Amino acid sequence: MMVAHSGVSLGDATAFRKPNVGFASSSSAFDGSGGGAAAKQALKKGPWTAAEDAILMEYVRKNGEGNWNAVQKNTSLARCGKSCRLRWTNHLRPNLKKGSFTQEEESLILHLHAQLGNKWARMAAQLPGRTDNEIKNFWNTRIKRRIRQGLPLYPNGITAQKQTASSPMQPQPQPIAPAAIRGWPPLPIQNRTISTFFDPAAALSPSTNSLMSPHSPTILSPKAPVLNSHYDLDNSSFPGFASTPQASPLISPSSCSFQFSPFNSNHRDLTIQWPGTVYDTLLKPAGLPSNHLFLSPPGEKHVFHDKPEHETSPGVSMPKRSGNIELLVNPLEPAEALTWNENLQKYSDLFNLPNEFSLKPAHAWDIADCSYNSCPETVPGMKNQVKDVNDQANNEISKLLQSITTPGDIPEGFNNLVDSRSLPPLDLGSGVVVTEDSLGLDMHQIASIFQADPGSSDTNRQAASCTWDNVPRMC
DNA sequence: AATATAAGCAACCGCATGGTG
DNA sequence: TCACCATGCGGTTGCTTATAT
């Protein structure tokens, strides 16, 4: 039994809670009030005080995130950069969601873990406002409890899809059965973005089989459901975003987020995430220097981050951005050893884009200061802004599809874009089998478009199911 | 009331990765 | 090519709090 009592108010963040709070490399004392150069030599460890938090927040407010080692150099904070980054990421970021996990979040974690294993950061990416540490702690305590209770790690209905040898906590597949978590849409992650809140039940219902873009009938059947997820911003179950997919006559993004910096009104981001579908593929030039690809609408001022000169195409200015439409492309492939100019030429030609469209790489976004989710009240009218941009995105994607060559004319070399790696079967987790009929995809057509191996396609057809073993051949 | 145990959480550490000169 | 640095990730530790005995 080891309980240490510091004798100070435990609920007060300003109090030192650990009796062994010390320094990384010094025997000198730290008075907690900052200090001169001598104090900077000794890095403090242990719980953070409110004063330290304030210093760090002030630093980030002035200098932004990153360059964490500079915090100790430029402030009175006696913390290593690593510690600063951790503190900011896990506790001080403005868009953090505090409190217990909701039932939906817990279900999501279960599904994500079944698919990803102990990939806490990747899981956190699917849970807005949650940190990898939080998820990890949740999982570890849950594991302990279930082990002690002699229960399987996953509830019935969730099957582990990915096993890695590195983790001792990797679960064994459990029998599939109806599950309590059934109500929550499982995520077909599969290493690609498909839809963050993709509801298979809704997607498979006839009511969602609305018309797709009239410009893409040869690419996708009108029944393809994934692309119909449209979020009703007016009926959102959590601030700013809706969780209710609605049928949309246009192709809609699966999620839309608006980020801004509470510290800098000129610093804002808009990210629209599209379903991981053929569209992503058409827009995904493997080998771009970034996983992101911009679709710049005609006449819109291009405002980007500064790029290294070698990644900037001739004649394309890269001033500071002020907001743009970003298509989040599947982060599947690392950049190939091609220059940006080469890629630009390659893919502009490939997609036969009209002049008013230009493809540009997005530099890694450097801010995630605050999401609309967590502070909608701070920016009046933002909800409408998001909706406007959402609508605008619909229009733009339609235009883009118009501009892209028809599938039959996909030029040679497009196959280079096809990700042929094998992905595990699409497991919707609730007993829903995604057949090609229910998806409304004409696999033969798609296979012919992308010259997928007909043999493997037939193999899956015999199983009467559409799995991501063959879908990746098209996307 | 005192003690033991479990649960939850924050923070640290080592390592891997990517960028840069 | 290499070294250095910054950053990010996953595992682990150890503290506080809650609950049971």
mmCIF file with all atom_site columns, N, CA, C and O in Angstrom, chain A residues 233-255:
data_model
loop_
_atom_site.group_PDB
_atom_site.id
_atom_site.type_symbol
_atom_site.label_atom_id
_atom_site.label_alt_id
_atom_site.label_comp_id
_atom_site.label_asym_id
_atom_site.label_entity_id
_atom_site.label_seq_id
_atom_site.pdbx_PDB_ins_code
_atom_site.Cartn_x
_atom_site.Cartn_y
_atom_site.Cartn_z
_atom_site.occupancy
_atom_site.B_iso_or_equiv
_atom_site.pdbx_formal_charge
_atom_site.auth_seq_id
_atom_site.auth_comp_id
_atom_site.auth_asym_id
_atom_site.auth_atom_id
_atom_site.pdbx_PDB_model_num
ATOM 1  N N  . LEU A 1 233 ? -26.733 20.373 -39.590 1.00 0.00 ? 233 LEU A N  1
ATOM 2  C CA . LEU A 1 233 ? -26.090 21.235 -38.602 1.00 0.00 ? 233 LEU A CA 1
ATOM 3  C C  . LEU A 1 233 ? -27.082 21.819 -37.611 1.00 0.00 ? 233 LEU A C  1
ATOM 4  O O  . LEU A 1 233 ? -26.701 22.338 -36.580 1.00 0.00 ? 233 LEU A O  1
ATOM 5  N N  . ASP A 1 234 ? -28.342 21.751 -37.969 1.00 0.00 ? 234 ASP A N  1
ATOM 6  C CA . ASP A 1 234 ? -29.335 22.333 -37.065 1.00 0.00 ? 234 ASP A CA 1
ATOM 7  C C  . ASP A 1 234 ? -29.836 21.337 -36.033 1.00 0.00 ? 234 ASP A C  1
ATOM 8  O O  . ASP A 1 234 ? -30.574 21.674 -35.136 1.00 0.00 ? 234 ASP A O  1
ATOM 9  N N  . ASN A 1 235 ? -29.475 20.102 -36.193 1.00 0.00 ? 235 ASN A N  1
ATOM 10 C CA . ASN A 1 235 ? -29.954 19.095 -35.245 1.00 0.00 ? 235 ASN A CA 1
ATOM 11 C C  . ASN A 1 235 ? -28.787 18.336 -34.636 1.00 0.00 ? 235 ASN A C  1
ATOM 12 O O  . ASN A 1 235 ? -28.805 17.132 -34.499 1.00 0.00 ? 235 ASN A O  1
ATOM 13 N N  . SER A 1 236 ? -27.806 19.064 -34.358 1.00 0.00 ? 236 SER A N  1
ATOM 14 C CA . SER A 1 236 ? -26.614 18.415 -33.867 1.00 0.00 ? 236 SER A CA 1
ATOM 15 C C  . SER A 1 236 ? -26.793 17.959 -32.426 1.00 0.00 ? 236 SER A C  1
ATOM 16 O O  . SER A 1 236 ? -27.408 18.616 -31.611 1.00 0.00 ? 236 SER A O  1
ATOM 17 N N  . SER A 1 237 ? -26.262 16.812 -32.156 1.00 0.00 ? 237 SER A N  1
ATOM 18 C CA . SER A 1 237 ? -26.381 16.287 -30.807 1.00 0.00 ? 237 SER A CA 1
ATOM 19 C C  . SER A 1 237 ? -25.227 16.751 -29.933 1.00 0.00 ? 237 SER A C  1
ATOM 20 O O  . SER A 1 237 ? -25.272 16.638 -28.733 1.00 0.00 ? 237 SER A O  1
ATOM 21 N N  . PHE A 1 238 ? -24.217 17.245 -30.560 1.00 0.00 ? 238 PHE A N  1
ATOM 22 C CA . PHE A 1 238 ? -23.183 17.888 -29.767 1.00 0.00 ? 238 PHE A CA 1
ATOM 23 C C  . PHE A 1 238 ? -22.823 19.184 -30.490 1.00 0.00 ? 238 PHE A C  1
ATOM 24 O O  . PHE A 1 238 ? -23.013 19.295 -31.697 1.00 0.00 ? 238 PHE A O  1
ATOM 25 N N  . PRO A 1 239 ? -22.365 20.138 -29.762 1.00 0.00 ? 239 PRO A N  1
ATOM 26 C CA . PRO A 1 239 ? -22.312 21.495 -30.281 1.00 0.00 ? 239 PRO A CA 1
ATOM 27 C C  . PRO A 1 239 ? -21.619 21.592 -31.629 1.00 0.00 ? 239 PRO A C  1
ATOM 28 O O  . PRO A 1 239 ? -20.502 21.177 -31.787 1.00 0.00 ? 239 PRO A O  1
ATOM 29 N N  . GLY A 1 240 ? -22.288 22.137 -32.524 1.00 0.00 ? 240 GLY A N  1
ATOM 30 C CA . GLY A 1 240 ? -21.666 22.456 -33.790 1.00 0.00 ? 240 GLY A CA 1
ATOM 31 C C  . GLY A 1 240 ? -21.878 21.442 -34.881 1.00 0.00 ? 240 GLY A C  1
ATOM 32 O O  . GLY A 1 240 ? -21.986 21.806 -36.028 1.00 0.00 ? 240 GLY A O  1
ATOM 33 N N  . PHE A 1 241 ? -21.962 20.219 -34.508 1.00 0.00 ? 241 PHE A N  1
ATOM 34 C CA . PHE A 1 241 ? -22.056 19.199 -35.535 1.00 0.00 ? 241 PHE A CA 1
ATOM 35 C C  . PHE A 1 241 ? -23.239 18.286 -35.304 1.00 0.00 ? 241 PHE A C  1
ATOM 36 O O  . PHE A 1 241 ? -23.642 18.034 -34.188 1.00 0.00 ? 241 PHE A O  1
ATOM 37 N N  . ALA A 1 242 ? -23.699 17.799 -36.358 1.00 0.00 ? 242 ALA A N  1
ATOM 38 C CA . ALA A 1 242 ? -24.800 16.863 -36.267 1.00 0.00 ? 242 ALA A CA 1
ATOM 39 C C  . ALA A 1 242 ? -24.266 15.452 -36.292 1.00 0.00 ? 242 ALA A C  1
ATOM 40 O O  . ALA A 1 242 ? -23.185 15.190 -36.787 1.00 0.00 ? 242 ALA A O  1
ATOM 41 N N  . SER A 1 243 ? -25.010 14.567 -35.737 1.00 0.00 ? 243 SER A N  1
ATOM 42 C CA . SER A 1 243 ? -24.627 13.162 -35.817 1.00 0.00 ? 243 SER A CA 1
ATOM 43 C C  . SER A 1 243 ? -25.664 12.385 -36.597 1.00 0.00 ? 243 SER A C  1
ATOM 44 O O  . SER A 1 243 ? -25.607 11.181 -36.674 1.00 0.00 ? 243 SER A O  1
ATOM 45 N N  . THR A 1 244 ? -26.595 13.082 -37.126 1.00 0.00 ? 244 THR A N  1
ATOM 46 C CA . THR A 1 244 ? -27.658 12.404 -37.834 1.00 0.00 ? 244 THR A CA 1
ATOM 47 C C  . THR A 1 244 ? -27.445 12.507 -39.334 1.00 0.00 ? 244 THR A C  1
ATOM 48 O O  . THR A 1 244 ? -27.655 13.551 -39.934 1.00 0.00 ? 244 THR A O  1
ATOM 49 N N  . PRO A 1 245 ? -27.020 11.434 -39.938 1.00 0.00 ? 245 PRO A N  1
ATOM 50 C CA . PRO A 1 245 ? -26.855 11.475 -41.373 1.00 0.00 ? 245 PRO A CA 1
ATOM 51 C C  . PRO A 1 245 ? -28.210 11.607 -42.058 1.00 0.00 ? 245 PRO A C  1
ATOM 52 O O  . PRO A 1 245 ? -29.176 10.995 -41.658 1.00 0.00 ? 245 PRO A O  1
ATOM 53 N N  . GLN A 1 246 ? -28.254 12.441 -43.006 1.00 0.00 ? 246 GLN A N  1
ATOM 54 C CA . GLN A 1 246 ? -29.487 12.592 -43.747 1.00 0.00 ? 246 GLN A CA 1
ATOM 55 C C  . GLN A 1 246 ? -29.209 12.398 -45.226 1.00 0.00 ? 246 GLN A C  1
ATOM 56 O O  . GLN A 1 246 ? -28.128 12.655 -45.705 1.00 0.00 ? 246 GLN A O  1
ATOM 57 N N  . ALA A 1 247 ? -30.227 11.938 -45.884 1.00 0.00 ? 247 ALA A N  1
ATOM 58 C CA . ALA A 1 247 ? -30.088 11.786 -47.312 1.00 0.00 ? 247 ALA A CA 1
ATOM 59 C C  . ALA A 1 247 ? -29.852 13.135 -47.954 1.00 0.00 ? 247 ALA A C  1
ATOM 60 O O  . ALA A 1 247 ? -30.440 14.133 -47.565 1.00 0.00 ? 247 ALA A O  1
ATOM 61 N N  . SER A 1 248 ? -28.990 13.157 -48.876 1.00 0.00 ? 248 SER A N  1
ATOM 62 C CA . SER A 1 248 ? -28.712 14.404 -49.564 1.00 0.00 ? 248 SER A CA 1
ATOM 63 C C  . SER A 1 248 ? -28.643 14.135 -51.054 1.00 0.00 ? 248 SER A C  1
ATOM 64 O O  . SER A 1 248 ? -28.113 13.136 -51.479 1.00 0.00 ? 248 SER A O  1
ATOM 65 N N  . PRO A 1 249 ? -29.206 15.019 -51.806 1.00 0.00 ? 249 PRO A N  1
ATOM 66 C CA . PRO A 1 249 ? -29.145 14.821 -53.244 1.00 0.00 ? 249 PRO A CA 1
ATOM 67 C C  . PRO A 1 249 ? -27.756 15.084 -53.795 1.00 0.00 ? 249 PRO A C  1
ATOM 68 O O  . PRO A 1 249 ? -27.467 14.748 -54.920 1.00 0.00 ? 249 PRO A O  1
ATOM 69 N N  . LEU A 1 250 ? -26.952 15.684 -53.005 1.00 0.00 ? 250 LEU A N  1
ATOM 70 C CA . LEU A 1 250 ? -25.599 15.952 -53.466 1.00 0.00 ? 250 LEU A CA 1
ATOM 71 C C  . LEU A 1 250 ? -24.617 15.156 -52.632 1.00 0.00 ? 250 LEU A C  1
ATOM 72 O O  . LEU A 1 250 ? -24.934 14.625 -51.581 1.00 0.00 ? 250 LEU A O  1
ATOM 73 N N  . ILE A 1 251 ? -23.463 15.117 -53.128 1.00 0.00 ? 251 ILE A N  1
ATOM 74 C CA . ILE A 1 251 ? -22.419 14.436 -52.371 1.00 0.00 ? 251 ILE A CA 1
ATOM 75 C C  . ILE A 1 251 ? -22.032 15.320 -51.214 1.00 0.00 ? 251 ILE A C  1
ATOM 76 O O  . ILE A 1 251 ? -21.699 16.481 -51.397 1.00 0.00 ? 251 ILE A O  1
ATOM 77 N N  . SER A 1 252 ? -22.088 14.771 -50.060 1.00 0.00 ? 252 SER A N  1
ATOM 78 C CA . SER A 1 252 ? -21.813 15.588 -48.893 1.00 0.00 ? 252 SER A CA 1
ATOM 79 C C  . SER A 1 252 ? -20.639 15.029 -48.127 1.00 0.00 ? 252 SER A C  1
ATOM 80 O O  . SER A 1 252 ? -20.395 13.837 -48.117 1.00 0.00 ? 252 SER A O  1
ATOM 81 N N  . PRO A 1 253 ? -19.956 15.883 -47.498 1.00 0.00 ? 253 PRO A N  1
ATOM 82 C CA . PRO A 1 253 ? -18.857 15.401 -46.676 1.00 0.00 ? 253 PRO A CA 1
ATOM 83 C C  . PRO A 1 253 ? -19.376 14.611 -45.483 1.00 0.00 ? 253 PRO A C  1
ATOM 84 O O  . PRO A 1 253 ? -20.493 14.833 -45.026 1.00 0.00 ? 253 PRO A O  1
ATOM 85 N N  . SER A 1 254 ? -18.588 13.719 -45.036 1.00 0.00 ? 254 SER A N  1
ATOM 86 C CA . SER A 1 254 ? -18.999 12.918 -43.897 1.00 0.00 ? 254 SER A CA 1
ATOM 87 C C  . SER A 1 254 ? -18.858 13.691 -42.608 1.00 0.00 ? 254 SER A C  1
ATOM 88 O O  . SER A 1 254 ? -19.509 13.421 -41.629 1.00 0.00 ? 254 SER A O  1
ATOM 89 N N  . SER A 1 255 ? -18.030 14.621 -42.625 1.00 0.00 ? 255 SER A N  1
ATOM 90 C CA . SER A 1 255 ? -17.929 15.460 -41.449 1.00 0.00 ? 255 SER A CA 1
ATOM 91 C C  . SER A 1 255 ? -17.349 16.797 -41.864 1.00 0.00 ? 255 SER A C  1
ATOM 92 O O  . SER A 1 255 ? -16.724 16.931 -42.900 1.00 0.00 ? 255 SER A O  1
#
